[in-house]
């Protein structure tokens, strides 16, 4: 059959699960936007800037499995690039579509706006190649095959891809065959060998454990991992990048593993294990207690998306999903060789919080109690993320954090994407004042779409996480003190439907929480603290960063 290149691209996007495209209109993408407006099953979500659009697509993709963003060439591309790099670092599949100048301008090297006016149309593509799994510039002769190649890459490699879409080819008709089914299969012989290695290691293990990273989310391995652990009594722990991907209740859940930053008992168990089934594990500074992991030599059985490393041997040509299936089949008649010896996460709750002075220790306990089973909980880098990573979250919660790229401001627009992807779930966001000021504009988009979200704005007068590293009194760690609770009204919120409150003590916090509990729609609660007030764990994190980055033990440079 024949169809336009624009319609083909939209059909292919819908075929892989895209139902929302986030972005900003620009003169090179307007014709494509007109087509989106007339296409059923896919919606354009306008955001305040391209950086936030890409963050929103990231948040959407973490909930649904795929996200998409539309920008205009040059200025929009580079505005979005930091968020795209974050998606690459964290393994989030996002399709970036850039409306670029017409092909005749590219071929003639015309000096047009949104370029460096030097005739070079390859520099932006060169930037994106560093942070994407595949990239292309669509042309009529190869548009279909190139689109299929790039979309195959985003599904297979679970990282961002980049498509440049010249403005003058949207309605060019081409032959459009049906999309080919995507499949990545394992070599049967290598797969059987890999499964046998795992069976042997588990049979020999005195203390096995499964250690989970973001790969479980990327490749939808949740059910397979749960079956492996429950059927064979293997305890499991998660890096911070994988919190809430597996059930965090029950006798097999150990807790979050982060080297010396782990909860008491968790590091001892994981470090003492003689068989660590690692699922996509990467020991990044921020997920390993600054490289304080201490696994037994040779204990790690390293399963990556398309390979296995075990006992100094490497196998390629297998997928993690196939390997888990094959291992389950090989183990089906084998009873658990070792009873689980779980370590329940340490979670001491103060007996009488009301007797303590106002501060973050009280707030985070109240905030944790506010959460419901099934909530989607966003937490921005810094105080909020540290607090939520140490929290015991109710069953079925999803934690939306970005520990590896760790861009402040990520969580607000990412929560927009999560809200639109999962409108039937309650959303709760914790974000500091410094982080909020990075991407605050997207509060207006949350209001515009009437999202059901409670936002806790943690106002402690600046960058507390940076103060914990260096400069506790330095002016460079200060930010302007906005009238945060007034922002929903200023951004066009229907104040009859929006709850906007401030809390600076236990009494006002409890009243605000009670009101938010009964509220449907957007609730915005500003919570005030002293600049160095922080959740448990942030000071230790600051010390670790200071030591690693600067070789210093004291919080001030000499």
PDB file of C-alpha atoms in Angstrom, residues 18-215:
ATOM      1  CA  UNK A  18       3.412   5.330  21.463  1.00  0.00           C
ATOM      2  CA  UNK A  19       0.156   7.135  22.223  1.00  0.00           C
ATOM      3  CA  UNK A  20       1.539  10.529  23.323  1.00  0.00           C
ATOM      4  CA  UNK A  21       4.222  12.740  21.778  1.00  0.00           C
ATOM      5  CA  UNK A  22       5.573  15.518  24.023  1.00  0.00           C
ATOM      6  CA  UNK A  23       7.148  18.609  22.598  1.00  0.00           C
ATOM      7  CA  UNK A  24       7.138  22.231  21.489  1.00  0.00           C
ATOM      8  CA  UNK A  25       5.892  23.576  18.114  1.00  0.00           C
ATOM      9  CA  UNK A  26       8.488  25.028  15.777  1.00  0.00           C
ATOM     10  CA  UNK A  27       8.344  26.147  12.190  1.00  0.00           C
ATOM     11  CA  UNK A  28      10.039  22.992  10.897  1.00  0.00           C
ATOM     12  CA  UNK A  29       7.633  20.564  12.604  1.00  0.00           C
ATOM     13  CA  UNK A  30       4.274  22.307  12.135  1.00  0.00           C
ATOM     14  CA  UNK A  31       3.103  20.224   9.172  1.00  0.00           C
ATOM     15  CA  UNK A  32       3.813  17.039  11.133  1.00  0.00           C
ATOM     16  CA  UNK A  33       1.911  18.505  14.096  1.00  0.00           C
ATOM     17  CA  UNK A  34      -1.048  19.195  11.794  1.00  0.00           C
ATOM     18  CA  UNK A  35      -0.980  15.512  10.855  1.00  0.00           C
ATOM     19  CA  UNK A  36      -0.856  14.434  14.504  1.00  0.00           C
ATOM     20  CA  UNK A  37      -3.938  16.577  15.176  1.00  0.00           C
ATOM     21  CA  UNK A  38      -5.842  14.596  12.549  1.00  0.00           C
ATOM     22  CA  UNK A  39      -4.561  11.141  13.543  1.00  0.00           C
ATOM     23  CA  UNK A  40      -6.562   9.005  15.954  1.00  0.00           C
ATOM     24  CA  UNK A  41      -4.786   7.113  18.704  1.00  0.00           C
ATOM     25  CA  UNK A  42      -1.886   9.508  19.182  1.00  0.00           C
ATOM     26  CA  UNK A  43      -1.881  12.839  21.019  1.00  0.00           C
ATOM     27  CA  UNK A  44       0.483  15.781  21.135  1.00  0.00           C
ATOM     28  CA  UNK A  45       1.240  17.100  24.635  1.00  0.00           C
ATOM     29  CA  UNK A  46       2.652  20.602  24.466  1.00  0.00           C
ATOM     30  CA  UNK A  47       5.190  21.472  27.162  1.00  0.00           C
ATOM     31  CA  UNK A  48       6.926  24.680  28.135  1.00  0.00           C
ATOM     32  CA  UNK A  49      10.312  23.740  26.674  1.00  0.00           C
ATOM     33  CA  UNK A  50      12.035  20.844  24.964  1.00  0.00           C
ATOM     34  CA  UNK A  51      14.079  19.778  27.991  1.00  0.00           C
ATOM     35  CA  UNK A  52      10.891  19.255  29.955  1.00  0.00           C
ATOM     36  CA  UNK A  53       9.253  17.517  26.989  1.00  0.00           C
ATOM     37  CA  UNK A  54      12.024  14.941  26.895  1.00  0.00           C
ATOM     38  CA  UNK A  55      11.845  14.459  30.666  1.00  0.00           C
ATOM     39  CA  UNK A  56       8.087  13.920  30.339  1.00  0.00           C
ATOM     40  CA  UNK A  57       8.643  11.359  27.582  1.00  0.00           C
ATOM     41  CA  UNK A  58      11.136   9.634  29.883  1.00  0.00           C
ATOM     42  CA  UNK A  59       8.589   9.469  32.715  1.00  0.00           C
ATOM     43  CA  UNK A  60       5.945   8.168  30.323  1.00  0.00           C
ATOM     44  CA  UNK A  61       8.307   5.518  28.972  1.00  0.00           C
ATOM     45  CA  UNK A  62       9.156   4.226  32.450  1.00  0.00           C
ATOM     46  CA  UNK A  63       5.456   3.553  32.983  1.00  0.00           C
ATOM     47  CA  UNK A  64       4.422   2.310  29.518  1.00  0.00           C
ATOM     48  CA  UNK A  65       7.615   0.995  27.921  1.00  0.00           C
ATOM     49  CA  UNK A  66       8.082   3.669  25.232  1.00  0.00           C
ATOM     50  CA  UNK A  67       8.041   7.467  24.995  1.00  0.00           C
ATOM     51  CA  UNK A  68       8.324  10.038  22.216  1.00  0.00           C
ATOM     52  CA  UNK A  69       9.257  13.709  21.921  1.00  0.00           C
ATOM     53  CA  UNK A  70       8.987  16.174  19.021  1.00  0.00           C
ATOM     54  CA  UNK A  71      11.367  19.135  18.764  1.00  0.00           C
ATOM     55  CA  UNK A  72      12.448  21.602  16.125  1.00  0.00           C
ATOM     56  CA  UNK A  73      15.922  21.537  14.664  1.00  0.00           C
ATOM     57  CA  UNK A  74      18.959  22.952  16.432  1.00  0.00           C
ATOM     58  CA  UNK A  75      17.563  24.993  19.302  1.00  0.00           C
ATOM     59  CA  UNK A  76      15.021  22.328  20.233  1.00  0.00           C
ATOM     60  CA  UNK A  77      17.412  19.441  19.679  1.00  0.00           C
ATOM     61  CA  UNK A  78      20.075  20.798  21.973  1.00  0.00           C
ATOM     62  CA  UNK A  79      17.570  21.939  24.578  1.00  0.00           C
ATOM     63  CA  UNK A  80      16.309  18.358  24.852  1.00  0.00           C
ATOM     64  CA  UNK A  81      19.717  16.696  24.673  1.00  0.00           C
ATOM     65  CA  UNK A  82      20.487  16.606  28.397  1.00  0.00           C
ATOM     66  CA  UNK A  83      17.239  14.755  29.054  1.00  0.00           C
ATOM     67  CA  UNK A  84      17.944  12.384  26.156  1.00  0.00           C
ATOM     68  CA  UNK A  85      21.381  11.681  27.599  1.00  0.00           C
ATOM     69  CA  UNK A  86      19.714  10.944  30.927  1.00  0.00           C
ATOM     70  CA  UNK A  87      17.411   8.450  29.236  1.00  0.00           C
ATOM     71  CA  UNK A  88      20.464   6.840  27.631  1.00  0.00           C
ATOM     72  CA  UNK A  89      22.261   6.614  30.977  1.00  0.00           C
ATOM     73  CA  UNK A  90      19.247   5.046  32.687  1.00  0.00           C
ATOM     74  CA  UNK A  91      18.098   2.787  29.859  1.00  0.00           C
ATOM     75  CA  UNK A  92      14.825   4.494  28.934  1.00  0.00           C
ATOM     76  CA  UNK A  93      13.445   4.014  25.388  1.00  0.00           C
ATOM     77  CA  UNK A  94      12.535   7.434  23.965  1.00  0.00           C
ATOM     78  CA  UNK A  95      12.035   8.289  20.286  1.00  0.00           C
ATOM     79  CA  UNK A  96      13.229  11.824  19.484  1.00  0.00           C
ATOM     80  CA  UNK A  97      11.787  13.325  16.300  1.00  0.00           C
ATOM     81  CA  UNK A  98      13.338  16.549  15.068  1.00  0.00           C
ATOM     82  CA  UNK A  99      11.527  18.652  12.480  1.00  0.00           C
ATOM     83  CA  UNK A 100      14.442  19.984  10.461  1.00  0.00           C
ATOM     84  CA  UNK A 101      14.863  22.381   7.524  1.00  0.00           C
ATOM     85  CA  UNK A 102      13.639  21.119   4.135  1.00  0.00           C
ATOM     86  CA  UNK A 103      15.810  18.715   2.174  1.00  0.00           C
ATOM     87  CA  UNK A 104      16.408  21.294  -0.547  1.00  0.00           C
ATOM     88  CA  UNK A 105      17.969  23.581   2.099  1.00  0.00           C
ATOM     89  CA  UNK A 106      20.118  20.733   3.407  1.00  0.00           C
ATOM     90  CA  UNK A 107      21.336  19.775  -0.081  1.00  0.00           C
ATOM     91  CA  UNK A 108      22.112  23.371  -1.050  1.00  0.00           C
ATOM     92  CA  UNK A 109      23.722  24.110   2.336  1.00  0.00           C
ATOM     93  CA  UNK A 110      21.401  27.094   2.736  1.00  0.00           C
ATOM     94  CA  UNK A 111      22.140  29.443   5.642  1.00  0.00           C
ATOM     95  CA  UNK A 112      18.883  29.188   7.587  1.00  0.00           C
ATOM     96  CA  UNK A 113      17.853  30.021  11.131  1.00  0.00           C
ATOM     97  CA  UNK A 114      18.260  27.452  13.946  1.00  0.00           C
ATOM     98  CA  UNK A 115      21.625  26.528  12.426  1.00  0.00           C
ATOM     99  CA  UNK A 116      25.093  28.024  12.831  1.00  0.00           C
ATOM    100  CA  UNK A 117      24.575  29.702   9.430  1.00  0.00           C
ATOM    101  CA  UNK A 118      27.594  27.862   8.033  1.00  0.00           C
ATOM    102  CA  UNK A 119      25.832  25.309   5.828  1.00  0.00           C
ATOM    103  CA  UNK A 120      26.665  22.419   8.182  1.00  0.00           C
ATOM    104  CA  UNK A 121      23.675  20.129   8.746  1.00  0.00           C
ATOM    105  CA  UNK A 122      25.633  17.299  10.349  1.00  0.00           C
ATOM    106  CA  UNK A 123      26.721  18.882  13.641  1.00  0.00           C
ATOM    107  CA  UNK A 124      23.449  18.266  15.515  1.00  0.00           C
ATOM    108  CA  UNK A 125      23.344  14.681  14.269  1.00  0.00           C
ATOM    109  CA  UNK A 126      26.906  14.237  15.534  1.00  0.00           C
ATOM    110  CA  UNK A 127      25.799  15.402  18.981  1.00  0.00           C
ATOM    111  CA  UNK A 128      22.900  12.970  19.096  1.00  0.00           C
ATOM    112  CA  UNK A 129      24.985  10.004  17.959  1.00  0.00           C
ATOM    113  CA  UNK A 130      26.811  10.165  21.291  1.00  0.00           C
ATOM    114  CA  UNK A 131      23.625   9.586  23.286  1.00  0.00           C
ATOM    115  CA  UNK A 132      21.367   7.393  21.148  1.00  0.00           C
ATOM    116  CA  UNK A 133      21.270   3.765  20.087  1.00  0.00           C
ATOM    117  CA  UNK A 134      20.461   4.681  16.475  1.00  0.00           C
ATOM    118  CA  UNK A 135      19.869   7.814  14.408  1.00  0.00           C
ATOM    119  CA  UNK A 136      18.754   8.722  10.906  1.00  0.00           C
ATOM    120  CA  UNK A 137      17.704  11.522   8.576  1.00  0.00           C
ATOM    121  CA  UNK A 138      14.589  10.547   6.667  1.00  0.00           C
ATOM    122  CA  UNK A 139      14.603  10.814   2.873  1.00  0.00           C
ATOM    123  CA  UNK A 140      11.847   9.593   0.546  1.00  0.00           C
ATOM    124  CA  UNK A 141      13.871   6.775  -1.010  1.00  0.00           C
ATOM    125  CA  UNK A 142      14.745   5.151   2.329  1.00  0.00           C
ATOM    126  CA  UNK A 143      12.221   6.585   4.807  1.00  0.00           C
ATOM    127  CA  UNK A 144      10.402   3.323   5.559  1.00  0.00           C
ATOM    128  CA  UNK A 145      13.427   1.090   5.957  1.00  0.00           C
ATOM    129  CA  UNK A 146      15.260   3.709   8.033  1.00  0.00           C
ATOM    130  CA  UNK A 147      12.251   4.249  10.284  1.00  0.00           C
ATOM    131  CA  UNK A 148      11.964   0.500  10.859  1.00  0.00           C
ATOM    132  CA  UNK A 149      15.688   0.207  11.590  1.00  0.00           C
ATOM    133  CA  UNK A 150      15.654   2.963  14.177  1.00  0.00           C
ATOM    134  CA  UNK A 151      12.446   1.806  15.870  1.00  0.00           C
ATOM    135  CA  UNK A 152      13.794  -1.738  15.986  1.00  0.00           C
ATOM    136  CA  UNK A 153      16.836  -0.351  17.816  1.00  0.00           C
ATOM    137  CA  UNK A 154      14.787   1.509  20.435  1.00  0.00           C
ATOM    138  CA  UNK A 155      12.852  -1.665  21.238  1.00  0.00           C
ATOM    139  CA  UNK A 156      15.861  -3.983  21.207  1.00  0.00           C
ATOM    140  CA  UNK A 157      18.399  -1.829  23.020  1.00  0.00           C
ATOM    141  CA  UNK A 158      15.949   0.087  25.239  1.00  0.00           C
ATOM    142  CA  UNK A 159      17.758   3.385  24.794  1.00  0.00           C
ATOM    143  CA  UNK A 160      16.826   6.612  22.991  1.00  0.00           C
ATOM    144  CA  UNK A 161      16.880   6.946  19.204  1.00  0.00           C
ATOM    145  CA  UNK A 162      16.855  10.050  17.006  1.00  0.00           C
ATOM    146  CA  UNK A 163      14.998  10.782  13.746  1.00  0.00           C
ATOM    147  CA  UNK A 164      15.540  13.955  11.715  1.00  0.00           C
ATOM    148  CA  UNK A 165      12.388  14.669   9.712  1.00  0.00           C
ATOM    149  CA  UNK A 166      12.846  17.310   6.965  1.00  0.00           C
ATOM    150  CA  UNK A 167       9.888  19.672   6.790  1.00  0.00           C
ATOM    151  CA  UNK A 168       9.152  19.181   3.078  1.00  0.00           C
ATOM    152  CA  UNK A 169       8.633  15.383   3.018  1.00  0.00           C
ATOM    153  CA  UNK A 170       5.717  14.886   5.450  1.00  0.00           C
ATOM    154  CA  UNK A 171       3.176  14.333   2.675  1.00  0.00           C
ATOM    155  CA  UNK A 172       5.415  12.599   0.134  1.00  0.00           C
ATOM    156  CA  UNK A 173       3.766   9.288  -0.836  1.00  0.00           C
ATOM    157  CA  UNK A 174       5.856   6.120  -0.667  1.00  0.00           C
ATOM    158  CA  UNK A 175       5.272   2.366  -0.657  1.00  0.00           C
ATOM    159  CA  UNK A 176       4.523   1.352   2.947  1.00  0.00           C
ATOM    160  CA  UNK A 177       4.659  -2.380   3.678  1.00  0.00           C
ATOM    161  CA  UNK A 178       3.226  -3.666   6.961  1.00  0.00           C
ATOM    162  CA  UNK A 179       5.680  -3.387   9.862  1.00  0.00           C
ATOM    163  CA  UNK A 180       7.855  -6.435  10.267  1.00  0.00           C
ATOM    164  CA  UNK A 181       7.538  -8.316  13.561  1.00  0.00           C
ATOM    165  CA  UNK A 182      10.448  -7.610  15.869  1.00  0.00           C
ATOM    166  CA  UNK A 183      12.217 -10.532  17.441  1.00  0.00           C
ATOM    167  CA  UNK A 184      15.599 -11.149  19.012  1.00  0.00           C
ATOM    168  CA  UNK A 185      16.257 -14.811  19.629  1.00  0.00           C
ATOM    169  CA  UNK A 186      19.027 -16.657  21.400  1.00  0.00           C
ATOM    170  CA  UNK A 187      21.390 -19.223  19.954  1.00  0.00           C
ATOM    171  CA  UNK A 188      19.830 -22.479  21.245  1.00  0.00           C
ATOM    172  CA  UNK A 189      23.119 -24.211  22.002  1.00  0.00           C
ATOM    173  CA  UNK A 190      24.620 -21.237  23.819  1.00  0.00           C
ATOM    174  CA  UNK A 191      21.360 -20.720  25.688  1.00  0.00           C
ATOM    175  CA  UNK A 192      21.349 -24.292  26.989  1.00  0.00           C
ATOM    176  CA  UNK A 193      24.974 -23.920  28.054  1.00  0.00           C
ATOM    177  CA  UNK A 194      24.281 -20.632  29.843  1.00  0.00           C
ATOM    178  CA  UNK A 195      21.272 -22.078  31.683  1.00  0.00           C
ATOM    179  CA  UNK A 196      23.380 -25.011  32.815  1.00  0.00           C
ATOM    180  CA  UNK A 197      26.004 -22.677  34.224  1.00  0.00           C
ATOM    181  CA  UNK A 198      23.346 -20.987  36.339  1.00  0.00           C
ATOM    182  CA  UNK A 199      21.917 -24.325  37.516  1.00  0.00           C
ATOM    183  CA  UNK A 200      25.385 -25.468  38.560  1.00  0.00           C
ATOM    184  CA  UNK A 201      26.174 -22.264  40.409  1.00  0.00           C
ATOM    185  CA  UNK A 202      22.890 -22.366  42.333  1.00  0.00           C
ATOM    186  CA  UNK A 203      23.372 -26.053  43.172  1.00  0.00           C
ATOM    187  CA  UNK A 204      26.802 -25.312  44.619  1.00  0.00           C
ATOM    188  CA  UNK A 205      25.792 -22.137  46.435  1.00  0.00           C
ATOM    189  CA  UNK A 206      25.672 -21.933  50.183  1.00  0.00           C
ATOM    190  CA  UNK A 207      24.159 -18.438  50.195  1.00  0.00           C
ATOM    191  CA  UNK A 208      22.693 -17.347  46.834  1.00  0.00           C
ATOM    192  CA  UNK A 209      21.106 -13.962  46.195  1.00  0.00           C
ATOM    193  CA  UNK A 210      19.576 -12.165  43.204  1.00  0.00           C
ATOM    194  CA  UNK A 211      20.687  -8.551  42.723  1.00  0.00           C
ATOM    195  CA  UNK A 212      18.438  -6.449  40.496  1.00  0.00           C
ATOM    196  CA  UNK A 213      19.197  -3.365  38.419  1.00  0.00           C
ATOM    197  CA  UNK A 214      17.187  -1.332  35.890  1.00  0.00           C
ATOM    198  CA  UNK A 215      17.414  -4.052  33.233  1.00  0.00           C
TER     199      UNK A 215
END
